[in-house]
């Protein structure tokens, strides 16, 4: 092929002047299956290859014109020298652009070259497999920064013949160039005053080196001093990760929290009498709710005894038993006649149980023997059980009862005795003791 050959340029598309009914727009797929219309996917469909007598459909000239118009449109774009922009839908349809493919950028004059096959990445995006078509080319900004401008001399007709020199007598560098008249014209590049004021001298560099060395020595000493100070300060503060020995009074502005499984020791001289607090907790039993236990050690560090506080009820416990409150001590219970010298004598006792326990009650009633005991009863409310009894009475009644109650119970015990007659000596007297459980 020669550059003078006819390139068959499509300045007019095939079918450009065709009547509307004589040229079809070719769809991507056939609209109605079997109707004989052409499409991009099927071209001329199978039914156009079947004789009409056998039920086939003839191919349409409008479809042929449509194909030719479509193909000439695509060729015309290429003949016009146009590289289209990146098209994501087109890229997906062809399985990605091949390596070496060129697409236009968003700005006029910018082009991108694919650096990989099956490339669906977007040009210009981070990590995309595209590079500028002009990657590696020198730019105007780069050239301006690298080369001396041709406008250095005002003589636009200079022929470029020049040479450099240095005038030792005058102390400056200079350049001679031949102007358009053929004469050499000197240009002073730098004189001694400018050089001395703009560049460092050997003596100046030596002074600078000495000054920097002195500054480095001063800085090194300052770093050493600060390191020593910091280490001394570190030794004075509590480094809880490494363990510390403190002396003097230590003041804390907030809580001191000890992790589970660790102890707070209070150590006496020689070890004997030392104690420590050990966080413990019991979920059930007599010690349920304990959350602080103080242990006493012997001189060998062995645990001797401990004292614990139950956070739930405020009670104290030791390794040998609980510490009773005054309210827990046994209490006397007395029932006297509320109506002595009558035919019937009675009395009652009421109390609120500080803790679970029992009442041991002894009952007695008698007179001078004039009248015999007719009836007797012991009853009440608030207890969990009552057991006991009395003798078959004649003229004197004697009995004993155990009344069991729960903590916090409001207990009332009633005793009543009747005689078969009134006597000045008819009397009821019951005594007992209230005992609380440990």
Short mmCIF file of N, CA and C in Angstrom, two decimals, residues 32-166:
data_model
loop_
_atom_site.label_atom_id
_atom_site.label_comp_id
_atom_site.label_asym_id
_atom_site.label_seq_id
_atom_site.Cartn_x
_atom_site.Cartn_y
_atom_site.Cartn_z
N UNK A 32 -39.05 -10.04 18.07
CA UNK A 32 -40.05 -11.12 18.05
C UNK A 32 -39.42 -12.34 17.40
N UNK A 33 -39.29 -13.41 18.15
CA UNK A 33 -38.63 -14.61 17.65
C UNK A 33 -39.36 -15.15 16.42
N UNK A 34 -38.58 -15.47 15.35
CA UNK A 34 -39.14 -16.12 14.16
C UNK A 34 -39.76 -15.18 13.15
N UNK A 35 -39.69 -13.83 13.37
CA UNK A 35 -40.34 -12.93 12.41
C UNK A 35 -39.41 -12.50 11.27
N UNK A 36 -38.18 -13.01 11.27
CA UNK A 36 -37.26 -12.74 10.18
C UNK A 36 -36.46 -11.47 10.32
N UNK A 37 -36.69 -10.66 11.35
CA UNK A 37 -35.95 -9.41 11.51
C UNK A 37 -34.54 -9.69 11.99
N UNK A 38 -33.58 -8.90 11.50
CA UNK A 38 -32.18 -9.08 11.85
C UNK A 38 -31.87 -8.40 13.19
N UNK A 39 -30.77 -8.84 13.82
CA UNK A 39 -30.31 -8.24 15.08
C UNK A 39 -28.80 -8.41 15.16
N UNK A 40 -28.19 -7.69 16.10
CA UNK A 40 -26.74 -7.83 16.29
C UNK A 40 -26.41 -9.25 16.73
N UNK A 41 -27.22 -9.83 17.64
CA UNK A 41 -26.93 -11.14 18.19
C UNK A 41 -27.06 -12.25 17.15
N UNK A 42 -28.11 -12.20 16.25
CA UNK A 42 -28.36 -13.29 15.30
C UNK A 42 -27.98 -12.94 13.87
N UNK A 43 -27.71 -11.63 13.61
CA UNK A 43 -27.58 -11.17 12.22
C UNK A 43 -28.88 -11.51 11.50
N UNK A 44 -28.81 -12.15 10.31
CA UNK A 44 -30.04 -12.62 9.68
C UNK A 44 -30.42 -13.93 10.35
N UNK A 45 -31.58 -14.02 10.99
CA UNK A 45 -31.93 -15.16 11.82
C UNK A 45 -32.16 -16.44 11.02
N UNK A 46 -32.24 -17.62 11.67
CA UNK A 46 -32.37 -18.91 10.98
C UNK A 46 -33.56 -18.99 10.04
N UNK A 47 -34.66 -18.32 10.34
CA UNK A 47 -35.85 -18.47 9.50
C UNK A 47 -35.67 -17.84 8.12
N UNK A 48 -34.63 -16.95 7.96
CA UNK A 48 -34.38 -16.36 6.64
C UNK A 48 -33.61 -17.31 5.74
N UNK A 49 -33.16 -18.43 6.29
CA UNK A 49 -32.45 -19.45 5.49
C UNK A 49 -33.37 -20.63 5.13
N UNK A 50 -34.64 -20.48 5.40
CA UNK A 50 -35.62 -21.51 5.09
C UNK A 50 -36.52 -21.00 3.96
N UNK A 51 -36.79 -21.86 3.00
CA UNK A 51 -37.65 -21.46 1.87
C UNK A 51 -39.01 -21.00 2.37
N UNK A 52 -39.55 -20.04 1.68
CA UNK A 52 -40.85 -19.52 2.09
C UNK A 52 -41.91 -20.61 2.03
N UNK A 53 -41.75 -21.51 1.06
CA UNK A 53 -42.73 -22.60 0.94
C UNK A 53 -42.68 -23.51 2.15
N UNK A 54 -41.53 -23.52 2.80
CA UNK A 54 -41.38 -24.38 3.99
C UNK A 54 -41.66 -23.59 5.27
N UNK A 55 -42.19 -22.40 5.15
CA UNK A 55 -42.54 -21.60 6.32
C UNK A 55 -41.47 -20.59 6.72
N UNK A 56 -40.44 -20.40 5.86
CA UNK A 56 -39.38 -19.45 6.19
C UNK A 56 -39.78 -18.01 5.92
N UNK A 57 -38.88 -17.08 6.33
CA UNK A 57 -39.09 -15.65 6.12
C UNK A 57 -37.93 -15.13 5.27
N UNK A 58 -38.24 -14.30 4.27
CA UNK A 58 -37.14 -13.79 3.43
C UNK A 58 -36.36 -12.72 4.19
N UNK A 59 -35.03 -12.58 3.95
CA UNK A 59 -34.27 -11.47 4.55
C UNK A 59 -34.77 -10.14 3.99
N UNK A 60 -34.64 -9.09 4.78
CA UNK A 60 -35.16 -7.78 4.41
C UNK A 60 -34.02 -6.87 3.95
N UNK A 61 -34.28 -6.19 2.90
CA UNK A 61 -33.29 -5.23 2.41
C UNK A 61 -33.04 -4.11 3.40
N UNK A 62 -34.09 -3.71 4.13
CA UNK A 62 -33.93 -2.64 5.12
C UNK A 62 -32.93 -3.05 6.20
N UNK A 63 -32.92 -4.37 6.55
CA UNK A 63 -31.96 -4.86 7.55
C UNK A 63 -30.54 -4.80 7.01
N UNK A 64 -30.37 -5.18 5.71
CA UNK A 64 -29.04 -5.11 5.11
C UNK A 64 -28.54 -3.67 5.10
N UNK A 65 -29.42 -2.72 4.68
CA UNK A 65 -29.03 -1.31 4.70
C UNK A 65 -28.68 -0.87 6.12
N UNK A 66 -29.42 -1.37 7.10
CA UNK A 66 -29.13 -1.01 8.49
C UNK A 66 -27.77 -1.49 8.94
N UNK A 67 -27.41 -2.75 8.54
CA UNK A 67 -26.08 -3.27 8.89
C UNK A 67 -24.98 -2.43 8.27
N UNK A 68 -25.13 -2.13 6.95
CA UNK A 68 -24.10 -1.36 6.26
C UNK A 68 -23.96 0.05 6.86
N UNK A 69 -25.09 0.66 7.20
CA UNK A 69 -25.05 1.99 7.81
C UNK A 69 -24.33 1.95 9.16
N UNK A 70 -24.60 0.89 9.95
CA UNK A 70 -23.99 0.74 11.28
C UNK A 70 -22.48 0.55 11.15
N UNK A 71 -22.05 -0.31 10.21
CA UNK A 71 -20.62 -0.58 10.04
C UNK A 71 -19.88 0.64 9.50
N UNK A 72 -20.48 1.35 8.53
CA UNK A 72 -19.81 2.54 8.00
C UNK A 72 -19.71 3.63 9.05
N UNK A 73 -20.67 3.69 9.98
CA UNK A 73 -20.60 4.67 11.07
C UNK A 73 -19.39 4.39 11.96
N UNK A 74 -19.18 3.09 12.27
CA UNK A 74 -18.05 2.73 13.11
C UNK A 74 -16.74 3.01 12.41
N UNK A 75 -16.66 2.70 11.08
CA UNK A 75 -15.44 2.94 10.31
C UNK A 75 -15.17 4.43 10.20
N UNK A 76 -16.23 5.23 10.01
CA UNK A 76 -16.05 6.68 9.86
C UNK A 76 -15.41 7.28 11.11
N UNK A 77 -15.80 6.80 12.29
CA UNK A 77 -15.21 7.32 13.53
C UNK A 77 -13.71 7.06 13.55
N UNK A 78 -13.29 5.86 13.15
CA UNK A 78 -11.87 5.54 13.13
C UNK A 78 -11.14 6.33 12.07
N UNK A 79 -11.77 6.50 10.86
CA UNK A 79 -11.14 7.28 9.80
C UNK A 79 -10.97 8.74 10.20
N UNK A 80 -11.85 9.23 11.07
CA UNK A 80 -11.75 10.61 11.55
C UNK A 80 -10.65 10.77 12.59
N UNK A 81 -10.01 9.66 12.97
CA UNK A 81 -8.91 9.73 13.94
C UNK A 81 -9.36 9.94 15.36
N UNK A 82 -10.60 9.55 15.68
CA UNK A 82 -11.13 9.80 17.03
C UNK A 82 -10.95 8.55 17.90
N UNK A 83 -10.29 8.73 19.03
CA UNK A 83 -10.21 7.68 20.05
C UNK A 83 -11.27 7.99 21.11
N UNK A 84 -12.23 7.15 21.20
CA UNK A 84 -13.32 7.40 22.15
C UNK A 84 -12.85 7.29 23.60
N UNK A 85 -13.65 7.82 24.55
CA UNK A 85 -13.31 7.72 25.97
C UNK A 85 -13.55 6.30 26.49
N UNK A 86 -13.07 6.05 27.68
CA UNK A 86 -13.29 4.76 28.34
C UNK A 86 -14.79 4.54 28.54
N UNK A 87 -15.27 3.32 28.20
CA UNK A 87 -16.68 2.99 28.32
C UNK A 87 -16.79 1.71 29.15
N UNK A 88 -17.31 1.83 30.38
CA UNK A 88 -17.37 0.69 31.29
C UNK A 88 -18.28 -0.41 30.76
N UNK A 89 -19.43 -0.03 30.16
CA UNK A 89 -20.37 -1.02 29.62
C UNK A 89 -19.74 -1.79 28.47
N UNK A 90 -19.06 -1.05 27.56
CA UNK A 90 -18.37 -1.68 26.44
C UNK A 90 -17.26 -2.61 26.93
N UNK A 91 -16.51 -2.15 27.98
CA UNK A 91 -15.42 -2.96 28.53
C UNK A 91 -15.95 -4.27 29.08
N UNK A 92 -17.08 -4.20 29.78
CA UNK A 92 -17.67 -5.42 30.33
C UNK A 92 -18.15 -6.34 29.21
N UNK A 93 -18.68 -5.77 28.13
CA UNK A 93 -19.21 -6.57 27.04
C UNK A 93 -18.12 -7.33 26.28
N UNK A 94 -16.91 -6.75 26.15
CA UNK A 94 -15.83 -7.41 25.39
C UNK A 94 -14.87 -8.14 26.31
N UNK A 95 -15.15 -8.15 27.62
CA UNK A 95 -14.24 -8.83 28.54
C UNK A 95 -13.03 -7.99 28.90
N UNK A 96 -13.12 -6.68 28.73
CA UNK A 96 -12.04 -5.78 29.10
C UNK A 96 -11.20 -5.38 27.90
N UNK A 97 -10.60 -4.16 27.97
CA UNK A 97 -9.74 -3.65 26.90
C UNK A 97 -8.44 -4.46 26.87
N UNK A 98 -7.88 -4.69 25.66
CA UNK A 98 -6.59 -5.40 25.58
C UNK A 98 -5.43 -4.49 25.94
N UNK A 99 -4.28 -5.08 26.22
CA UNK A 99 -3.08 -4.29 26.46
C UNK A 99 -2.72 -3.52 25.20
N UNK A 100 -2.36 -2.24 25.33
CA UNK A 100 -2.03 -1.39 24.19
C UNK A 100 -3.19 -0.60 23.65
N UNK A 101 -4.42 -0.88 24.11
CA UNK A 101 -5.57 -0.10 23.65
C UNK A 101 -5.45 1.33 24.14
N UNK A 102 -5.94 2.29 23.32
CA UNK A 102 -5.86 3.71 23.65
C UNK A 102 -7.27 4.28 23.77
N UNK A 103 -7.52 5.03 24.84
CA UNK A 103 -8.79 5.73 25.00
C UNK A 103 -8.48 7.19 25.31
N UNK A 104 -9.44 8.05 24.97
CA UNK A 104 -9.27 9.48 25.22
C UNK A 104 -9.57 9.80 26.68
N UNK A 105 -8.87 10.81 27.20
CA UNK A 105 -9.15 11.26 28.55
C UNK A 105 -10.26 12.28 28.57
N UNK A 106 -10.62 12.74 29.78
CA UNK A 106 -11.71 13.71 29.90
C UNK A 106 -11.31 15.08 29.38
N UNK A 107 -10.01 15.41 29.42
CA UNK A 107 -9.52 16.69 28.89
C UNK A 107 -9.00 16.47 27.48
N UNK A 108 -9.24 17.44 26.61
CA UNK A 108 -8.79 17.33 25.23
C UNK A 108 -7.27 17.21 25.20
N UNK A 109 -6.77 16.26 24.39
CA UNK A 109 -5.32 16.06 24.27
C UNK A 109 -4.76 15.05 25.23
N UNK A 110 -5.57 14.53 26.17
CA UNK A 110 -5.12 13.52 27.12
C UNK A 110 -5.55 12.15 26.61
N UNK A 111 -4.64 11.18 26.66
CA UNK A 111 -4.92 9.82 26.21
C UNK A 111 -4.33 8.83 27.20
N UNK A 112 -4.99 7.68 27.27
CA UNK A 112 -4.55 6.63 28.18
C UNK A 112 -4.27 5.35 27.40
N UNK A 113 -3.23 4.61 27.81
CA UNK A 113 -2.85 3.35 27.17
C UNK A 113 -3.04 2.23 28.18
N UNK A 114 -3.76 1.17 27.78
CA UNK A 114 -3.97 0.02 28.67
C UNK A 114 -2.66 -0.74 28.84
N UNK A 115 -2.35 -1.09 30.09
CA UNK A 115 -1.12 -1.83 30.38
C UNK A 115 -1.40 -3.29 30.69
N UNK A 116 -2.64 -3.75 30.49
CA UNK A 116 -2.97 -5.14 30.80
C UNK A 116 -4.10 -5.59 29.89
N UNK A 117 -4.15 -6.89 29.61
CA UNK A 117 -5.28 -7.46 28.88
C UNK A 117 -6.50 -7.57 29.79
N UNK A 118 -7.68 -7.73 29.17
CA UNK A 118 -8.94 -7.87 29.93
C UNK A 118 -9.07 -6.78 30.99
N UNK A 119 -8.77 -5.56 30.58
CA UNK A 119 -8.68 -4.43 31.52
C UNK A 119 -10.04 -3.73 31.64
N UNK A 120 -10.64 -3.82 32.82
CA UNK A 120 -11.92 -3.13 33.08
C UNK A 120 -11.76 -2.00 34.09
N UNK A 121 -10.52 -1.71 34.51
CA UNK A 121 -10.31 -0.63 35.47
C UNK A 121 -10.51 0.72 34.81
N UNK A 122 -10.77 1.75 35.63
CA UNK A 122 -11.08 3.10 35.13
C UNK A 122 -9.80 3.91 35.03
N UNK A 123 -9.46 4.48 33.88
CA UNK A 123 -8.23 5.27 33.74
C UNK A 123 -8.18 6.41 34.76
N UNK A 124 -7.01 6.59 35.34
CA UNK A 124 -6.82 7.66 36.31
C UNK A 124 -7.14 7.27 37.73
N UNK A 125 -7.89 6.15 37.94
CA UNK A 125 -8.23 5.71 39.31
C UNK A 125 -6.99 5.10 39.96
N UNK A 126 -6.95 5.12 41.28
CA UNK A 126 -5.82 4.57 42.01
C UNK A 126 -5.66 3.09 41.69
N UNK A 127 -4.45 2.67 41.27
CA UNK A 127 -4.19 1.27 40.98
C UNK A 127 -4.71 0.79 39.64
N UNK A 128 -5.25 1.69 38.79
CA UNK A 128 -5.81 1.29 37.49
C UNK A 128 -4.68 0.86 36.55
N UNK A 129 -5.01 -0.08 35.65
CA UNK A 129 -4.01 -0.61 34.70
C UNK A 129 -3.97 0.24 33.43
N UNK A 130 -3.76 1.53 33.59
CA UNK A 130 -3.63 2.47 32.48
C UNK A 130 -2.48 3.43 32.77
N UNK A 131 -1.82 3.92 31.73
CA UNK A 131 -0.84 4.98 31.92
C UNK A 131 -1.01 6.02 30.80
N UNK A 132 -0.52 7.23 31.08
CA UNK A 132 -0.65 8.29 30.08
C UNK A 132 0.11 7.91 28.82
N UNK A 133 -0.47 8.24 27.67
CA UNK A 133 0.19 7.98 26.39
C UNK A 133 1.53 8.72 26.32
N UNK A 134 1.64 9.84 27.06
CA UNK A 134 2.85 10.66 27.00
C UNK A 134 3.75 10.44 28.22
N UNK A 135 3.55 9.32 28.88
CA UNK A 135 4.36 9.01 30.06
C UNK A 135 5.84 8.93 29.65
N UNK A 136 6.70 9.69 30.35
CA UNK A 136 8.13 9.69 30.06
C UNK A 136 8.57 10.79 29.11
N UNK A 137 7.61 11.47 28.48
CA UNK A 137 7.96 12.57 27.57
C UNK A 137 8.32 13.81 28.39
N UNK A 138 9.22 14.63 27.85
CA UNK A 138 9.59 15.88 28.51
C UNK A 138 8.46 16.88 28.37
N UNK A 139 8.17 17.57 29.46
CA UNK A 139 7.14 18.60 29.44
C UNK A 139 7.79 19.98 29.35
N UNK A 140 6.97 20.99 29.05
CA UNK A 140 7.49 22.35 28.97
C UNK A 140 8.03 22.82 30.31
N UNK A 141 7.29 22.46 31.40
CA UNK A 141 7.75 22.87 32.74
C UNK A 141 9.09 22.23 33.07
N UNK A 142 9.26 20.93 32.69
CA UNK A 142 10.52 20.27 32.96
C UNK A 142 11.66 20.91 32.18
N UNK A 143 11.43 21.21 30.87
CA UNK A 143 12.47 21.79 30.02
C UNK A 143 12.87 23.18 30.52
N UNK A 144 11.89 23.96 30.97
CA UNK A 144 12.19 25.30 31.47
C UNK A 144 13.08 25.25 32.70
N UNK A 145 12.84 24.21 33.54
CA UNK A 145 13.66 24.09 34.75
C UNK A 145 15.01 23.49 34.51
N UNK A 146 15.25 22.86 33.33
CA UNK A 146 16.51 22.18 33.09
C UNK A 146 17.47 22.94 32.17
N UNK A 147 16.95 23.81 31.28
CA UNK A 147 17.78 24.44 30.26
C UNK A 147 17.76 25.96 30.38
N UNK A 148 18.83 26.58 29.92
CA UNK A 148 18.93 28.04 29.90
C UNK A 148 18.07 28.57 28.75
N UNK A 149 17.32 29.60 29.03
CA UNK A 149 16.44 30.17 28.02
C UNK A 149 17.25 30.79 26.88
N UNK A 150 16.74 30.66 25.68
CA UNK A 150 17.43 31.25 24.52
C UNK A 150 17.33 32.76 24.52
N UNK A 151 16.59 33.33 25.43
CA UNK A 151 16.44 34.80 25.48
C UNK A 151 17.45 35.41 26.44
N UNK A 152 18.55 34.64 26.77
CA UNK A 152 19.55 35.18 27.70
C UNK A 152 20.14 36.47 27.16
N UNK A 153 20.33 36.53 25.85
CA UNK A 153 20.92 37.71 25.24
C UNK A 153 19.85 38.52 24.52
N UNK A 154 20.02 39.83 24.55
CA UNK A 154 19.04 40.69 23.91
C UNK A 154 19.21 40.74 22.39
N UNK A 155 20.40 40.32 21.91
CA UNK A 155 20.66 40.35 20.48
C UNK A 155 20.01 39.12 19.85
N UNK A 156 18.91 39.29 19.14
CA UNK A 156 18.17 38.16 18.57
C UNK A 156 18.90 37.55 17.40
N UNK A 157 19.93 38.22 16.87
CA UNK A 157 20.65 37.71 15.71
C UNK A 157 22.00 37.11 16.06
N UNK A 158 22.25 36.87 17.38
CA UNK A 158 23.57 36.34 17.71
C UNK A 158 23.72 34.96 17.10
N UNK A 159 24.95 34.65 16.68
CA UNK A 159 25.19 33.41 15.95
C UNK A 159 25.64 32.29 16.88
N UNK A 160 25.64 32.53 18.16
CA UNK A 160 25.90 31.47 19.13
C UNK A 160 27.35 31.17 19.37
N UNK A 161 28.30 31.83 18.73
CA UNK A 161 29.72 31.58 19.01
C UNK A 161 30.08 32.28 20.30
N UNK A 162 30.58 31.54 21.29
CA UNK A 162 30.89 32.14 22.59
C UNK A 162 31.99 31.35 23.27
N UNK A 163 32.67 32.00 24.23
CA UNK A 163 33.64 31.30 25.06
C UNK A 163 33.65 31.96 26.43
N UNK A 164 34.07 31.16 27.45
CA UNK A 164 34.08 31.62 28.84
C UNK A 164 35.50 31.93 29.28
N UNK A 165 35.61 32.79 30.29
CA UNK A 165 36.93 33.13 30.82
C UNK A 165 36.82 33.70 32.21
N UNK A 166 37.99 33.95 32.84
CA UNK A 166 38.01 34.53 34.19
C UNK A 166 39.09 35.59 34.24
#
